[in-house]
Coordinates of C-alpha atoms and ligand atoms in Angstrom, one line a residue:
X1 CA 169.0 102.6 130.4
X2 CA 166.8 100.0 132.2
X3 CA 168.1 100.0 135.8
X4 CA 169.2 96.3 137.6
X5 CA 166.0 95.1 139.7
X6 CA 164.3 91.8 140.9
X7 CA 161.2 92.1 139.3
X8 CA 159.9 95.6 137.1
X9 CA 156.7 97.2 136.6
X10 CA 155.7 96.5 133.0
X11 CA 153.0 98.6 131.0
X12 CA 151.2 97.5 127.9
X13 CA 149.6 100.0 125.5
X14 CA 147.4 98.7 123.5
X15 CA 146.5 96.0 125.6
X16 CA 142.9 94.9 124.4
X17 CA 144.0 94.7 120.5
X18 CA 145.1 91.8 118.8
X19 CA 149.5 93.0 119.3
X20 CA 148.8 93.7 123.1
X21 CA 146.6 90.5 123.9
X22 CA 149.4 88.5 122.6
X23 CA 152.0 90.2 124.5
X24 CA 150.1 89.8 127.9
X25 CA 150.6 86.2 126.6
X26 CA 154.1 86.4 126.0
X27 CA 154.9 87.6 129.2
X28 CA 153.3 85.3 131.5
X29 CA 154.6 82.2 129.3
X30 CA 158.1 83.8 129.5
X31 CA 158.1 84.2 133.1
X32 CA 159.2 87.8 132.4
X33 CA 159.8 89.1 136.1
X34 CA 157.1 91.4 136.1
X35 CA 156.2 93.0 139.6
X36 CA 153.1 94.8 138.4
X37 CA 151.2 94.8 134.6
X38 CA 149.8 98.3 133.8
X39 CA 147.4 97.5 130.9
X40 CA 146.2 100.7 128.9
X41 CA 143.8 101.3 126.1
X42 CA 141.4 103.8 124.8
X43 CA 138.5 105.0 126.8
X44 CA 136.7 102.9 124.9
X45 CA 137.8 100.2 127.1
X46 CA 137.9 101.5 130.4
X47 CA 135.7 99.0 133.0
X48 CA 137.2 96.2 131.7
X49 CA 139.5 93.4 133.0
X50 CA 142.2 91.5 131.2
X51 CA 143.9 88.1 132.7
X52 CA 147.4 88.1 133.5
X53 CA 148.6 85.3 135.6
X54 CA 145.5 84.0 137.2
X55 CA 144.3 87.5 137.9
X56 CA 142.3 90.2 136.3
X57 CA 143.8 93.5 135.6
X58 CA 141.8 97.0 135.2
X59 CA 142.1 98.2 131.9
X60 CA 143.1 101.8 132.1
X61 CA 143.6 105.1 129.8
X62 CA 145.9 107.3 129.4
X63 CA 147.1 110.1 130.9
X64 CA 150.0 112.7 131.5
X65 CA 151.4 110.9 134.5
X66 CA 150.5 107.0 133.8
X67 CA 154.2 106.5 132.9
X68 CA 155.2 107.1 136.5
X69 CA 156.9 104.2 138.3
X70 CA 157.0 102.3 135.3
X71 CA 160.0 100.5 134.1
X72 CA 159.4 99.1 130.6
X73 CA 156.0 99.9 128.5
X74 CA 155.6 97.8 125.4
X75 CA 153.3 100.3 122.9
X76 CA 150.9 98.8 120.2
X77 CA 148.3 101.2 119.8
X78 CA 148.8 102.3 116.4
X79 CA 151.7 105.4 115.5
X80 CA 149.2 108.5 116.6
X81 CA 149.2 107.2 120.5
X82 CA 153.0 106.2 120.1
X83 CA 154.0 109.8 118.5
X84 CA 152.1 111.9 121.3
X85 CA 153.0 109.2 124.3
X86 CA 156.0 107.3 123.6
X87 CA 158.3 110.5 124.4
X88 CA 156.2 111.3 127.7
X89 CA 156.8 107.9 128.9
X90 CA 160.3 107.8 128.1
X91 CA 160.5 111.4 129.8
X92 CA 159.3 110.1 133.1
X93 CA 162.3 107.5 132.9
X94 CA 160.3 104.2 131.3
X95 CA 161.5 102.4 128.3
X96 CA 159.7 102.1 125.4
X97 CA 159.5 99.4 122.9
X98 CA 157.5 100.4 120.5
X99 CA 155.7 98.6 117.8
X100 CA 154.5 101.1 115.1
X101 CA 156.2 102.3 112.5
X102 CA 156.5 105.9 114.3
X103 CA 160.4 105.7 115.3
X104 CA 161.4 103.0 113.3
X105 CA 163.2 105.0 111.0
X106 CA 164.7 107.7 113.4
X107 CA 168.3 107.8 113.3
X108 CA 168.1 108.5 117.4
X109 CA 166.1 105.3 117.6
X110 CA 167.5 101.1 117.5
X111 CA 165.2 99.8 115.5
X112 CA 165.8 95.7 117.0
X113 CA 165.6 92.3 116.2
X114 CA 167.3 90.0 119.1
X115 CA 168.6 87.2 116.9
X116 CA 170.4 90.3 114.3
X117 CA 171.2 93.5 115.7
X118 CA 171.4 93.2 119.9
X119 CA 173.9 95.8 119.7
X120 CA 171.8 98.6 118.6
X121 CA 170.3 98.4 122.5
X122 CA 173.5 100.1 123.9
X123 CA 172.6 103.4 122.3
X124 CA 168.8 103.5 122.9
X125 CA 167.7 107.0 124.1
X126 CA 164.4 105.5 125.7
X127 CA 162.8 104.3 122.8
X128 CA 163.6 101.4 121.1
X129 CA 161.3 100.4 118.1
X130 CA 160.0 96.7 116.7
X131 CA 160.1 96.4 113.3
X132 CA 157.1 95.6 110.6
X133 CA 156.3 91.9 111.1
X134 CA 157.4 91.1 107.5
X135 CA 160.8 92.6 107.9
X136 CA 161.0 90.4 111.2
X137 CA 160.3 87.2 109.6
X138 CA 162.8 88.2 106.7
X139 CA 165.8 89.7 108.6
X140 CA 165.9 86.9 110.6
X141 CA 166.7 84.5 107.8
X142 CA 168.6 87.2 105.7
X143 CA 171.6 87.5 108.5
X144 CA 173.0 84.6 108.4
X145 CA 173.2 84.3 104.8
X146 CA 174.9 88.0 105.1
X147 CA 176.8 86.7 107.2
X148 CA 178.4 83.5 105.1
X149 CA 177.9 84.9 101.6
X150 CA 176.9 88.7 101.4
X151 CA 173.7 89.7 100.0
X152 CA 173.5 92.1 97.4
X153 CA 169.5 92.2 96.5
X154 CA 166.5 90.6 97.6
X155 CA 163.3 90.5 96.2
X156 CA 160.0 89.4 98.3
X157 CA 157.0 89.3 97.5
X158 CA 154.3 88.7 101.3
X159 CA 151.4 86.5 101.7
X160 CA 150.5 88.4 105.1
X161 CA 147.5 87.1 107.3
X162 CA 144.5 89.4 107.9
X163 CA 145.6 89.5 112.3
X164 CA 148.3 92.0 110.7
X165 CA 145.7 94.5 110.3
X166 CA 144.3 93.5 113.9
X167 CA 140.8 92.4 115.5
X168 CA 138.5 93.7 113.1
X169 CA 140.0 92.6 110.2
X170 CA 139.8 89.0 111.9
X171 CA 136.3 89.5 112.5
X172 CA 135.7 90.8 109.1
X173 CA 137.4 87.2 107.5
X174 CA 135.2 85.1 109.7
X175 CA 131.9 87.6 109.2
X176 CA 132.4 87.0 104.9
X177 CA 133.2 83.5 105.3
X178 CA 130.4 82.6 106.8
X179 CA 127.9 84.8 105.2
X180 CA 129.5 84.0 101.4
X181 CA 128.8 80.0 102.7
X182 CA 125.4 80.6 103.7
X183 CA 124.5 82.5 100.4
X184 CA 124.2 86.0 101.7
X185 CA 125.9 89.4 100.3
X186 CA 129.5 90.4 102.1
X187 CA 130.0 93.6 103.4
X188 CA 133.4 95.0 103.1
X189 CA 134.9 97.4 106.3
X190 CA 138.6 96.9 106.7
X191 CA 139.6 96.2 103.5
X192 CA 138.8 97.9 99.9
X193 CA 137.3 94.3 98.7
X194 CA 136.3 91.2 99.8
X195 CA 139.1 89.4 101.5
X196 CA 137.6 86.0 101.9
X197 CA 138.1 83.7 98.9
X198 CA 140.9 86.8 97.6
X199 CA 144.3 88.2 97.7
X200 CA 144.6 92.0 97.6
X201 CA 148.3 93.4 96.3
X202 CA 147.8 96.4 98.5
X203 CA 148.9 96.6 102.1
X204 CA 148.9 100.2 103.8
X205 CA 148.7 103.3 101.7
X206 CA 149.6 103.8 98.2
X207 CA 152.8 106.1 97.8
X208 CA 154.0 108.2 95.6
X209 CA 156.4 105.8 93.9
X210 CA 153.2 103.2 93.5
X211 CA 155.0 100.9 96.1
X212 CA 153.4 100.4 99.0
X213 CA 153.5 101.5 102.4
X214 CA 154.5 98.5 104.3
X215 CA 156.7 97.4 100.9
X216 CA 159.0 100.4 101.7
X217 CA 159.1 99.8 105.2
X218 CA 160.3 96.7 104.2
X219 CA 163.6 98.0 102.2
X220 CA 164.4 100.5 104.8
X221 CA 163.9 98.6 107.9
X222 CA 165.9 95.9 106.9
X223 CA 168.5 98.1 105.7
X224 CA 168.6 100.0 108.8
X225 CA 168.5 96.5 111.1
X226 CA 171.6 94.8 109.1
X227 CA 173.5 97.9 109.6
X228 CA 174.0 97.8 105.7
X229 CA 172.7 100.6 103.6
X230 CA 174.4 98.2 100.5
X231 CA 171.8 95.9 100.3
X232 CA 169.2 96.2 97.3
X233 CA 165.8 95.4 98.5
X234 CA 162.6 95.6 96.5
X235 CA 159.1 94.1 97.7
X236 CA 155.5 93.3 96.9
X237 CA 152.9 92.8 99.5
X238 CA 149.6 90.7 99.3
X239 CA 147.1 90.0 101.9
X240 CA 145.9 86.6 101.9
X241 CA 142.5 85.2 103.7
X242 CA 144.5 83.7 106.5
X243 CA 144.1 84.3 109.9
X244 CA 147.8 84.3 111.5
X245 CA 151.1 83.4 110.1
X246 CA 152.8 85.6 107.3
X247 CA 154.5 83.8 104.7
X248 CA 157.5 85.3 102.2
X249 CA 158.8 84.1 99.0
X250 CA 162.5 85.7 99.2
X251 CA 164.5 85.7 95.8
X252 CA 168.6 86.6 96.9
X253 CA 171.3 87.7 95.1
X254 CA 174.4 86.7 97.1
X255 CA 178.0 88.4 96.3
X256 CA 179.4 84.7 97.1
X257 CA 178.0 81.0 96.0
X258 CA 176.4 79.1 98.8
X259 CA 174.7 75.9 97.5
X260 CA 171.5 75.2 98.3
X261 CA 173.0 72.5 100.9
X262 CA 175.2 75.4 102.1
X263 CA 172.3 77.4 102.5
X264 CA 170.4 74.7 104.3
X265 CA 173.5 74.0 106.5
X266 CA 173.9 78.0 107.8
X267 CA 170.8 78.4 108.6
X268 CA 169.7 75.7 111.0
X269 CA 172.3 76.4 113.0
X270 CA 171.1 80.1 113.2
X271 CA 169.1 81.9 116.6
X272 CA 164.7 81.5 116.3
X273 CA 165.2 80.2 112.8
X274 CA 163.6 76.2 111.8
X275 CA 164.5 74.8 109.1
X276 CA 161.6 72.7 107.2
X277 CA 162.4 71.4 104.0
X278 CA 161.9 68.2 102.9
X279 CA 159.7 68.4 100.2
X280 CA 159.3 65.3 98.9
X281 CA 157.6 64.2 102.0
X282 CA 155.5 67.5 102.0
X283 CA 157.1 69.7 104.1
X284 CA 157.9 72.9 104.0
X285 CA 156.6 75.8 106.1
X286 CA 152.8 76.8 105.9
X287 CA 150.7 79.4 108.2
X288 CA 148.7 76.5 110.0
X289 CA 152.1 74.8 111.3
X290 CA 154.2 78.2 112.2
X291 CA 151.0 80.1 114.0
X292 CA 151.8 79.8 117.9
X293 CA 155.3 79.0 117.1
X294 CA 158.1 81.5 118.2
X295 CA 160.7 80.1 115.3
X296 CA 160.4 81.6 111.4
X297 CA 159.9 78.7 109.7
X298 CA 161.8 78.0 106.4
X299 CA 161.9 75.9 103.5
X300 CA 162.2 75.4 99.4
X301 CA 165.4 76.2 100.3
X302 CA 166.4 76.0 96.4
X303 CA 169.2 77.5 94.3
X304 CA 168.4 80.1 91.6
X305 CA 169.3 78.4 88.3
X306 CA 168.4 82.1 86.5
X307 CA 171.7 83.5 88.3
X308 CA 175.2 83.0 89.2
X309 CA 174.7 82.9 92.9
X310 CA 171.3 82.7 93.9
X311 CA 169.1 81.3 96.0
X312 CA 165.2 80.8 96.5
X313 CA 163.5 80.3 99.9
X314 CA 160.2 80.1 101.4
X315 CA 159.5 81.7 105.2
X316 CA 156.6 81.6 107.1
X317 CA 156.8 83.0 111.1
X318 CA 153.5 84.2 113.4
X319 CA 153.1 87.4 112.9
X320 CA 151.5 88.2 116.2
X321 CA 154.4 86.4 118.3
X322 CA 157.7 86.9 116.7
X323 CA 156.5 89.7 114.1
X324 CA 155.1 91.7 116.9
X325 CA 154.5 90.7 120.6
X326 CA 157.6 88.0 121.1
X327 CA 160.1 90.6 119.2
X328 CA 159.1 93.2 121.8
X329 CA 159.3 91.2 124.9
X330 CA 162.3 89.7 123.6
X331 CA 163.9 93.2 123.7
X332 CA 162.6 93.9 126.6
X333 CA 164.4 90.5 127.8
X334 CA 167.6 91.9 126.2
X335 CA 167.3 95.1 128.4
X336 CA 166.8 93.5 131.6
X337 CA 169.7 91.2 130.9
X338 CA 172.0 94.3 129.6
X339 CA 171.0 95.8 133.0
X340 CA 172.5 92.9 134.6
X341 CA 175.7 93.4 133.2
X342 CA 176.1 97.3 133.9
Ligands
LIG401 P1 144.0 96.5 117.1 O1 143.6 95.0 117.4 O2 143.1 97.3 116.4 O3 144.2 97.2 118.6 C1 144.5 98.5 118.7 C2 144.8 98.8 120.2 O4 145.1 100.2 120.3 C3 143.6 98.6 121.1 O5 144.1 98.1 122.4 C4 143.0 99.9 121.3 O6 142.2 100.1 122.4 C5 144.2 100.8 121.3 N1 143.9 102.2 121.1 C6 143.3 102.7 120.1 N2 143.1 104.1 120.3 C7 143.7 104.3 121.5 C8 143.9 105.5 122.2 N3 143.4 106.7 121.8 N4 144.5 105.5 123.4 C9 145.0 104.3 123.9 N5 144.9 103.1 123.2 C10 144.2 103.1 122.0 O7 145.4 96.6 116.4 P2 146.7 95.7 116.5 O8 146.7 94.8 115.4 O9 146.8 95.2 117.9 O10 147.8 96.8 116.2 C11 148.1 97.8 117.1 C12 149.3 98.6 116.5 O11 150.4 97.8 116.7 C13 149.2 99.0 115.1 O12 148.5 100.2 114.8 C14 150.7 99.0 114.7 O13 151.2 100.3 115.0 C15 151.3 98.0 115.6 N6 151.5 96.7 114.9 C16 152.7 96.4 114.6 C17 152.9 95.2 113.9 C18 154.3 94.9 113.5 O14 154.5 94.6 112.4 N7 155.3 94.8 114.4 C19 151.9 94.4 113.5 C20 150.6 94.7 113.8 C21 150.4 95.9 114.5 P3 140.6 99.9 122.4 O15 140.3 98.4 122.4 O16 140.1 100.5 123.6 O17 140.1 100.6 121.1
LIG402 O1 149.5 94.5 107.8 C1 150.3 93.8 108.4 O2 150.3 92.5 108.2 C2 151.2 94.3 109.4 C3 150.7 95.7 109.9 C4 151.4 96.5 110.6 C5 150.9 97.8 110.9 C6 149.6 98.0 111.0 C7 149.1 99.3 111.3 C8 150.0 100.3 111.5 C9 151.8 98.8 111.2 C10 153.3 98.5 111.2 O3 153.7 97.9 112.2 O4 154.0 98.8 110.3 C11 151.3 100.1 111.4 C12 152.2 101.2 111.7 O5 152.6 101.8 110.7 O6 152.5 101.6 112.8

């Protein structure tokens, strides 16, 4: 448990990639009571400086004792650095939120998104793991329609923006972009093709099963974060050329009717959800508008006329901010608020 203080030391892992830039952001815009920011990366990085606050903090690697004296340490360096060193720094008494799909799945670990499952905090054994960024945007619409109808399947397919596979992939939009515009060849890195003026229906590894990886991360996690092993999910996950926001048509099968008004009406009352739907003046969510934004944005709100009680909606939420970095500092929020209450 996260003990009651003032102010805590606060480590980021990660902390030059595209996850850990945003949550130095985070952080300082959310006045989190940080006493010191412990920024870690590879050795790759080492010698250089990040801002936080008006002031430039060393970038530093990792090592067997780095953990010591810190409170909370936010991971994002990819599930090989959070297998080895998210149990070393829980060991030396830090909590870990940690933002690869290494723990998500363990039945020792909360797997947490604020707005859905708080709860799961209570039983955290020093790790506490952030969910994929789609299942983010998804649960956090999904629970409050649970809550006032019961969902018995969903079926997404993901428009996810190229920041979800981090820096280089950016890079690697902009570098084809530009070279496709002036007439040159593309070179492709990240991705198995060209992703600029393309979609690719492949997101992580292949499995077995020819779903996904991050499609079955999808049913699980969500599963695992409604506390409701009940609910039939089934997905399909694109990439799209856009630089931030992911975006999610979700098809629902409900156990009760809710109208599409109904729908509408449950969730804008609901916690870091916006609705935007009014279509015949244009508006409905779209990447451009949600990037930056903390809320998941949703709209099309529709009911499913193929069905008895059904319902089509369109979501789009940042996946840098609340599919990655806000989640995670919003847990950590949760902690230091639990810690007030012990
Ligand atoms: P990224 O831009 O490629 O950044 C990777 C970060 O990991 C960099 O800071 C890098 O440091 C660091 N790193 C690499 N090897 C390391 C090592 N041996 N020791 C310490 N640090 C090391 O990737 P990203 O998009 O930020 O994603 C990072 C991770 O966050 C992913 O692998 C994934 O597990 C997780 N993630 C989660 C979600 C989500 O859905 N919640 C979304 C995206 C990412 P250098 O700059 O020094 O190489
Ligand atoms: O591709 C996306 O849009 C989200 C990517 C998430 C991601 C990227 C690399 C490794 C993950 C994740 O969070 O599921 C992982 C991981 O498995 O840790």
């Amino acid at each position: 448990m996260l003990k009651r203080k003032d102010k805590y030391v606060v480590a980021v892992v990660g902390a030059t990639g595209a996850v850990g830039n945003e949550m130095i952001s985070v952080l300082e815009e959310r006045k989190f009571p940080v006493r010191e920011l412990r920024l870690f990366a590879s050795e790759r990085s080492v010698g250089t400086a990040l801002p936080f606050k008006g002031e430039e903090v060393d970038v530093e690697a990792l090592k067997e004792d780095s953990f010591k004296g810190i409170d909370i340490a936010l991971f994002s360096a990819g599930g090989e650095r959070s297998a080895t060193w998210a149990p070393i720094a829980a060991k030396s008494g830090c909590v870990v939120v940690d933002n690869s799909s290494q723990w998500r799945m363990d039945p020792e670990v909360p797997l947490v998104v604020p707005e859905v499952n708080p709860h799961d905090l209570k039983w955290h054994k020093g790790i506490i793991a952030n969910p994929n960024c789609s299942t983010i945007g998804m649960v956090v619409v999904l629970k409050p329609i649970h809550d006032a109808a019961r969902i018995k399947r969903v079926v997404v397919t993901t428009f996810q923006a190229v920041s979800g596979t981090g820096k280089k992939a950016m890079d690697e939009l902009l570098k084809q972009t530009t070279d496709l515009l002036g007439f040159k060849d593309v070179a492709c890195e990240v991705y198995p093709h060209q992703i600029a003026f393309n979609v690719l229906p492949h997101i992580d590894k292949f499995l077995e099963n020819g779903y996904t990886k991050e499609e079955m991360k999808m049913v699980n996690e969500t599963r695992k974060i409604m506390g409701d092993d009940s609910i039939r999910v089934t997905a399909t996950t694109v990439r799209v050329p856009v630089f931030r926001g992911h975006s999610e048509s979700l098809n629902i099968e409900t156990e009760k009717k809710l109208t599409a008004d109904e729908a509408r009406a449950v969730l804008s009352t609901a916690a870091g959800v916006m609705v935007y739907d009014a279509p015949e003046k244009n508006i409905y969510p779209i990447p451009l508008y949600a990037a930056g934004k903390d809320d998941t944005f949703v709209g099309r709100i529709r009911e499913d006329e193929s069905i008895e009680n059904g319902l089509n909606l369109w979501l789009v939420s940042d996946n840098l901010r609340k599919g990655a970095a806000l989640n995670a500092v919003q847990i950590a929020e949760k902690l230091v608020e639990m810690a007030f209450l012990i």
